[in-house]
Every structure is written in C-alpha cells, then in structure tokens.
Short mmCIF file of C-alpha atoms in Angstrom, two decimals:
data_model
loop_
_atom_site.label_atom_id
_atom_site.label_comp_id
_atom_site.label_asym_id
_atom_site.label_seq_id
_atom_site.Cartn_x
_atom_site.Cartn_y
_atom_site.Cartn_z
CA MET A 96 122.15 124.05 135.32
CA SER A 97 120.84 121.58 137.74
CA ALA A 98 117.79 121.05 135.51
CA ALA A 99 119.86 120.79 132.46
CA ALA A 100 122.25 118.18 133.71
CA ARG A 101 119.21 115.99 134.87
CA GLU A 102 117.70 116.11 131.51
CA LEU A 103 121.04 115.33 129.73
CA ARG A 104 121.78 112.62 132.42
CA ILE A 105 125.17 113.81 133.43
CA ALA A 106 126.26 115.01 136.68
CA GLN A 107 126.13 119.16 136.96
CA PRO A 108 130.09 119.56 137.47
CA SER A 109 130.81 117.73 134.38
CA LEU A 110 128.28 119.94 132.42
CA SER A 111 129.78 122.94 133.85
CA GLN A 112 133.34 121.84 132.75
CA GLN A 113 132.07 121.14 129.32
CA LEU A 114 130.29 124.68 129.05
CA ARG A 115 133.73 126.10 130.15
CA LYS A 116 135.60 124.19 127.67
CA LEU A 117 133.33 125.20 124.84
CA GLU A 118 133.89 128.88 125.98
CA ARG A 119 137.56 128.62 125.74
CA ARG A 120 137.26 127.00 122.48
CA VAL A 121 134.97 129.76 121.22
CA GLY A 122 137.07 132.41 122.76
CA ALA A 123 134.19 134.34 124.37
CA ASP A 124 131.90 134.21 127.35
CA LEU A 125 128.59 132.46 126.13
CA PHE A 126 126.54 132.74 129.59
CA TYR A 127 126.07 135.27 132.25
CA ARG A 128 126.33 133.29 135.64
CA THR A 129 124.24 134.67 138.52
CA ALA A 130 122.83 133.15 141.69
CA GLN A 131 119.53 132.86 139.69
CA GLY A 132 121.31 130.58 136.96
CA LEU A 133 122.56 131.17 133.49
CA SER A 134 121.46 133.47 130.74
CA LEU A 135 122.79 133.89 127.21
CA THR A 136 125.40 136.75 126.33
CA ALA A 137 125.32 138.46 123.04
CA ALA A 138 128.06 136.38 121.93
CA GLY A 139 125.97 133.23 123.11
CA ARG A 140 122.81 134.26 121.27
CA ARG A 141 124.79 134.53 117.99
CA PHE A 142 126.68 131.25 118.68
CA LEU A 143 123.17 129.54 119.32
CA GLU A 144 121.35 130.99 116.19
CA THR A 145 124.41 129.64 114.15
CA ILE A 146 124.46 126.05 115.37
CA GLU A 147 120.95 125.11 116.48
CA GLY A 148 120.00 123.67 113.33
CA VAL A 149 123.22 121.38 113.25
CA PRO A 150 121.71 118.71 115.31
CA ALA A 151 118.74 118.40 112.81
CA LEU A 152 121.17 118.37 109.73
CA VAL A 153 123.26 115.55 111.55
CA LYS A 154 120.01 113.54 112.24
CA SER A 155 118.97 113.70 108.70
CA ALA A 156 122.33 112.82 107.26
CA ALA A 157 122.31 109.91 109.59
CA GLU A 158 118.89 108.64 108.60
CA ALA A 159 119.79 109.10 104.89
CA ALA A 160 122.79 107.00 105.13
CA ALA A 161 121.02 104.40 107.28
CA LEU A 162 118.35 104.14 104.55
CA SER A 163 121.05 103.51 101.92
CA ARG A 164 122.36 100.47 103.88
CA GLN A 165 123.23 97.20 101.96
CA SER A 166 121.55 94.98 104.89
CA PHE A 167 119.28 95.02 107.65
CA THR A 168 119.17 92.54 110.46
CA ILE A 169 115.72 91.23 111.73
CA SER A 170 115.20 88.66 114.28
CA VAL A 171 112.35 86.18 114.14
CA CYS A 172 110.34 83.93 116.85
CA SER A 173 109.57 80.41 116.71
CA GLY A 174 106.51 79.19 115.07
CA MET A 175 106.73 81.63 112.14
CA THR A 176 105.99 80.70 108.63
CA LEU A 177 108.33 81.42 105.64
CA GLU A 178 105.41 83.11 103.80
CA LEU A 179 105.08 85.58 106.75
CA VAL A 180 108.68 86.36 106.66
CA ASP A 181 108.74 86.97 102.78
CA SER A 182 105.92 89.29 103.20
CA VAL A 183 107.70 91.35 105.73
CA ARG A 184 110.85 91.27 103.57
CA GLU A 185 108.82 92.71 100.64
CA ALA A 186 106.86 95.26 102.65
CA LEU A 187 110.03 96.71 104.01
CA LEU A 188 112.23 96.45 101.01
CA GLY A 189 110.80 95.46 97.82
CA HIS A 190 107.89 97.72 97.13
CA PRO A 191 107.85 99.86 93.81
CA GLY A 192 109.54 103.36 94.37
CA SER A 193 111.34 102.15 97.50
CA PRO A 194 114.84 103.59 97.98
CA HIS A 195 115.88 99.93 98.14
CA SER A 196 114.27 99.03 94.68
CA SER A 197 117.31 99.22 92.68
CA ALA A 198 119.40 96.89 90.65
CA HIS A 199 121.32 95.72 93.92
CA PRO A 200 118.61 95.97 96.75
CA PRO A 201 119.74 95.20 100.47
CA SER A 202 119.26 91.93 102.11
CA LEU A 203 117.39 91.17 105.10
CA ASP A 204 119.47 89.27 107.36
CA LEU A 205 117.58 86.93 109.73
CA ARG A 206 118.58 86.11 113.37
CA VAL A 207 116.92 83.93 115.98
CA ALA A 208 117.13 85.57 119.34
CA ASP A 209 115.61 85.13 122.68
CA PRO A 210 112.10 86.86 122.54
CA GLU A 211 112.69 88.26 126.14
CA ARG A 212 116.08 90.23 124.67
CA MET A 213 114.94 91.43 121.39
CA ALA A 214 113.69 94.95 122.60
CA ASN A 215 117.15 95.31 124.37
CA LEU A 216 119.06 94.17 121.18
CA LEU A 217 117.14 96.82 119.27
CA GLU A 218 118.02 99.47 121.69
CA HIS A 219 121.56 98.52 121.45
CA GLY A 220 121.44 98.61 117.60
CA GLU A 221 122.21 94.86 117.37
CA LEU A 222 118.78 94.42 115.50
CA ASP A 223 116.95 96.60 113.12
CA PHE A 224 113.68 94.88 113.45
CA ALA A 225 112.15 92.06 115.29
CA ILE A 226 109.01 89.87 114.61
CA VAL A 227 107.38 88.86 117.82
CA ARG A 228 104.25 87.28 119.47
CA LEU A 229 101.86 89.98 120.65
CA PRO A 230 100.86 91.36 123.07
CA LEU A 231 104.16 92.96 124.01
CA ARG A 232 104.50 96.24 125.80
CA ASN A 233 107.19 98.69 125.40
CA PRO A 234 106.99 102.22 125.16
CA ARG A 235 110.02 102.98 123.23
CA MET A 236 108.98 100.37 120.40
CA LEU A 237 107.01 101.04 117.32
CA ILE A 238 104.89 97.89 116.51
CA ALA A 239 102.91 97.08 113.63
CA GLN A 240 100.56 93.97 113.68
CA ILE A 241 101.29 92.08 110.69
CA ALA A 242 99.32 88.64 111.46
CA ASP A 243 96.02 87.95 113.49
CA GLU A 244 94.78 84.31 112.97
CA GLU A 245 92.47 81.84 114.73
CA LEU A 246 94.30 79.12 116.68
CA GLY A 247 93.11 75.58 116.13
CA ILE A 248 94.16 71.98 116.81
CA ALA A 249 97.11 70.78 114.41
CA VAL A 250 97.68 67.21 114.56
CA GLY A 251 99.44 64.58 112.50
CA LYS A 252 97.63 62.80 109.53
CA GLN A 253 97.28 59.55 111.33
CA HIS A 254 95.59 61.22 114.57
CA PRO A 255 91.66 60.57 115.08
CA PHE A 256 91.12 64.43 114.87
CA ALA A 257 92.85 64.39 111.18
CA THR A 258 89.54 64.05 109.34
CA ARG A 259 87.54 66.32 111.37
CA ALA A 260 86.74 70.03 110.70
CA SER A 261 86.26 70.73 114.32
CA VAL A 262 86.73 69.55 117.92
CA SER A 263 85.32 70.18 121.21
CA ILE A 264 86.87 71.09 124.69
CA ASP A 265 85.55 67.67 126.07
CA ASP A 266 87.40 65.96 123.06
CA LEU A 267 90.59 67.50 124.12
CA GLN A 268 90.45 66.31 127.85
CA ALA A 269 92.75 63.42 127.37
CA HIS A 270 95.13 65.22 125.05
CA ARG A 271 98.56 66.75 125.78
CA LEU A 272 99.53 70.12 124.42
CA LEU A 273 102.56 70.60 122.40
CA LEU A 274 103.81 74.28 123.00
CA PHE A 275 106.61 76.38 122.09
CA ASP A 276 109.57 76.78 124.68
CA LEU A 277 108.13 78.38 127.84
CA GLU A 278 111.44 79.99 128.61
CA GLN A 279 111.42 81.91 125.41
CA HIS A 280 107.82 82.96 125.34
CA GLN A 281 106.86 83.26 128.78
CA GLY A 282 104.30 85.88 128.76
CA CYS A 283 102.47 84.45 125.59
CA THR A 284 102.45 81.08 127.00
CA ARG A 285 101.11 81.94 130.40
CA ALA A 286 98.23 84.01 128.68
CA LEU A 287 97.42 81.17 126.31
CA LEU A 288 97.35 78.49 129.16
CA THR A 289 95.15 80.90 131.19
CA GLN A 290 92.64 81.06 128.32
CA LEU A 291 92.46 77.33 127.93
CA GLU A 292 92.07 76.88 131.49
CA THR A 293 88.99 79.25 131.45
CA LEU A 294 87.71 77.34 128.75
CA GLY A 295 87.88 74.13 130.77
CA TRP A 296 91.10 72.56 129.64
CA SER A 297 94.33 72.29 131.62
CA PRO A 298 96.39 69.97 129.56
CA GLU A 299 99.88 68.50 130.39
CA VAL A 300 102.26 70.53 128.33
CA VAL A 301 104.99 69.27 126.14
CA HIS A 302 107.67 71.78 125.13
CA ALA A 303 109.13 72.06 121.69
CA ASN A 304 111.38 74.18 119.74
CA MET A 305 109.07 75.48 117.07
CA SER A 306 111.76 76.84 114.98
CA GLN A 307 112.73 73.24 114.13
CA PRO A 308 109.56 71.89 112.21
CA ILE A 309 111.04 68.44 111.91
CA LEU A 310 111.01 68.02 115.60
CA VAL A 311 107.44 69.27 115.74
CA GLN A 312 106.39 66.84 112.97
CA HIS A 313 107.85 63.98 114.63
CA ALA A 314 106.39 64.84 118.01
CA LEU A 315 102.71 65.02 116.42
CA HIS A 316 103.16 61.91 114.25
CA SER A 317 104.61 59.70 117.14
CA SER A 318 101.58 60.14 119.37
CA THR A 319 97.77 60.13 119.02
CA ASP A 320 97.27 61.94 122.54
CA LEU A 321 99.37 64.82 121.39
CA VAL A 322 97.98 68.04 119.75
CA SER A 323 99.28 71.56 119.14
CA LEU A 324 97.77 74.90 118.82
CA ARG A 325 98.55 76.49 115.52
CA PRO A 326 96.91 78.81 113.03
CA ARG A 327 95.29 77.31 110.05
CA SER A 328 97.89 78.63 107.62
CA ILE A 329 100.38 76.12 109.09
CA THR A 330 98.58 73.38 106.81
CA THR A 331 99.48 75.48 103.70
CA THR A 332 103.36 75.21 104.68
CA ASP A 333 103.36 71.83 106.29
CA ARG A 334 101.20 69.35 104.31
CA THR A 335 101.88 66.76 107.14
CA LEU A 336 99.60 68.26 109.44
CA SER A 337 95.61 68.41 109.67
CA TRP A 338 93.84 71.44 111.35
CA ALA A 339 90.64 71.46 113.11
CA ARG A 340 88.62 74.47 114.82
CA ILE A 341 87.81 74.45 118.49
CA GLU A 342 84.26 74.39 118.78
CA GLY A 343 81.78 76.69 120.76
CA THR A 344 84.55 78.90 122.40
CA PRO A 345 85.80 82.52 121.91
CA GLN A 346 88.33 82.30 119.31
CA LEU A 347 91.89 81.78 120.46
CA ARG A 348 94.06 84.22 118.37
CA GLU A 349 97.88 84.28 117.58
CA ARG A 350 99.13 87.68 116.62
CA PHE A 351 102.53 88.73 115.27
CA GLY A 352 104.06 92.19 115.40
CA LEU A 353 106.92 93.71 113.59
CA MET A 354 108.72 96.02 116.00
CA ALA A 355 111.64 98.63 115.60
CA LEU A 356 112.99 101.21 118.15
CA GLN A 357 111.02 104.63 117.72
CA SER A 358 113.99 106.53 117.60
CA ALA A 359 116.14 104.75 115.04
CA SER A 360 115.91 105.10 111.46
CA PRO A 361 114.41 101.53 110.56
CA ALA A 362 111.16 102.99 112.30
CA LYS A 363 110.78 105.06 109.13
CA LEU A 364 110.80 102.10 107.11
CA LEU A 365 108.35 100.28 109.40
CA LEU A 366 105.98 103.17 109.36
CA ALA A 367 105.93 103.40 105.60
CA ALA A 368 105.53 99.71 105.13
CA SER A 369 102.45 99.84 107.53
CA ASN A 370 100.92 102.60 105.80
CA ARG A 371 101.04 100.63 102.54
CA ARG A 372 99.84 97.30 103.97
CA GLY A 373 97.36 98.85 106.24
CA TRP A 374 99.08 97.11 109.13
CA PRO A 375 97.58 98.42 112.60
CA LEU A 376 100.36 100.44 114.16
CA SER A 377 101.05 101.29 117.97
CA ILE A 378 103.67 102.58 120.20
CA GLY A 379 104.47 99.85 122.54
CA ASN A 380 101.48 97.72 121.56
#
C-alpha cells in the first residue's frame, strides 16, 4: 500500500479510503488485507480483468479528440523568420493525408512567451508546441531540431562590412554586438558570449528585442560600430541587411527546435512531422 501511494503521489490514508469507497460502490471485497500487504480476492481479480483496458481506451479517445481540434497554440522565440514558422505550420498541419488536410484545416495560433517559461506552459496545457533556441534540456520534452545555420555578421547597408564576404575577429574588435534580450535567452546568450570570448572577441553587448525587426534595423542602420550575429537566411527576409562570414574560426551555429510535451497528444504530430521532414529528434535535447 505504501509503495502504491508513493507511485500515485498521494498519502497512504487517502489511498486506503479511496479503495474502501470503491469496494462499497462495487458491493464486494476486492482485497485481502494482511500484515504482509494486499492481495486480490476472486471478486477483485474479476473486477481487474474487466476494467484494466479502460485507461487505454480513455487515452485513445482523448488523443483522437485532440487530433481533431480546430486550433493548436505554438510559442515562438525572438529572431525567428516567418519562413521557418510557415515551414513548421506546413509540417504539422498541411501534409497530404494528414487528419487536418480537409476543407477546414485547423489553425496554428502564435504566441510570444518567455523562453524560460515555455516548458512550464507546455506542461500545464497552455501551449501545444514551442519553438526554442537549442540547446535546451528537459527530459519531459520531445524536441525536433528544425533549423541549424551558420552565424555570421549582419550589418546595415551603409556599414563598411556591407560589401565584404567575410570579416576577421580582428576586424570586429572595435565593434559592439547587438544581441537578443539577455533576460529572455540567458542560457543561449551566455553560451554564445563564451564562444566569442574563446575566439578572442569580448564585445560590449547592446540589447535588442529581436521580435521587433524594425528596432533591429534602426539600430544597425544608425551606427557603423554595431553588428549583429545572425544566420545568413536573414538576408532573404530582410533586404536592408548584409551578411558576412567570420573568417578562420570554428563556425558559430544557431539551432532552433520544435518542442512538445512527451505525454501530450501534440507529441504524436511532432513525431510524424519529424519522420517526414527528417528532423533530428531527441528527448530533452
């Protein structure tokens, strides 16, 4: 009884009361109670044989209902491109043969949430999916890597680097670095700054809200000693910026992951989408 109560995370007296209540409702003793513990009576064995498939049926029914929903909620982090979000939307909901590929497919509702709280929101059912910067470690989460790009220097068109294909660490010494909000991306930011310091550049950091592209553009176009670290794909979505590779260093990378709670029904959609797209999949990254 004690072991069962610990597994169920309830107090032993509460479990005993619930079992007694069940026996009164059934109208038969379901357990022999001895000093050595509990064992099933004949009535208890018959009861168990009859109902042991019910939890699986309830779970299947809940999952079927969830996959027929009309909307899913996904949180995105700053610095993402619309193309990546659209790719995720198509992978999750728009593939041929999908249960959602009907005349009225469900919507993917976007939310912006504090990256430090995304896992908690998933666990409480307030989010179905979250797009996060990697690495992120949480053993309760199923994570698919959906993007892995080289980071380089992004600058405004008037910057001296704008016409160059590459820059060196020495070139960057007199420059400040525009980064996403440290408070919202503490783990990724610390790791990135540590890498830069190892390469020989310890820049003054200027904080920016990367979810507001106009603010990033204005900052980069207003100063010739300010650069940002962004993937090359940013230049396909923001024509006001130029991109240059960082010479002679191990490549800095930016990786994004699509995350769902392992035990929730959206994880099945994530698993299916990962298999179709070839996204590397991991438990807790």
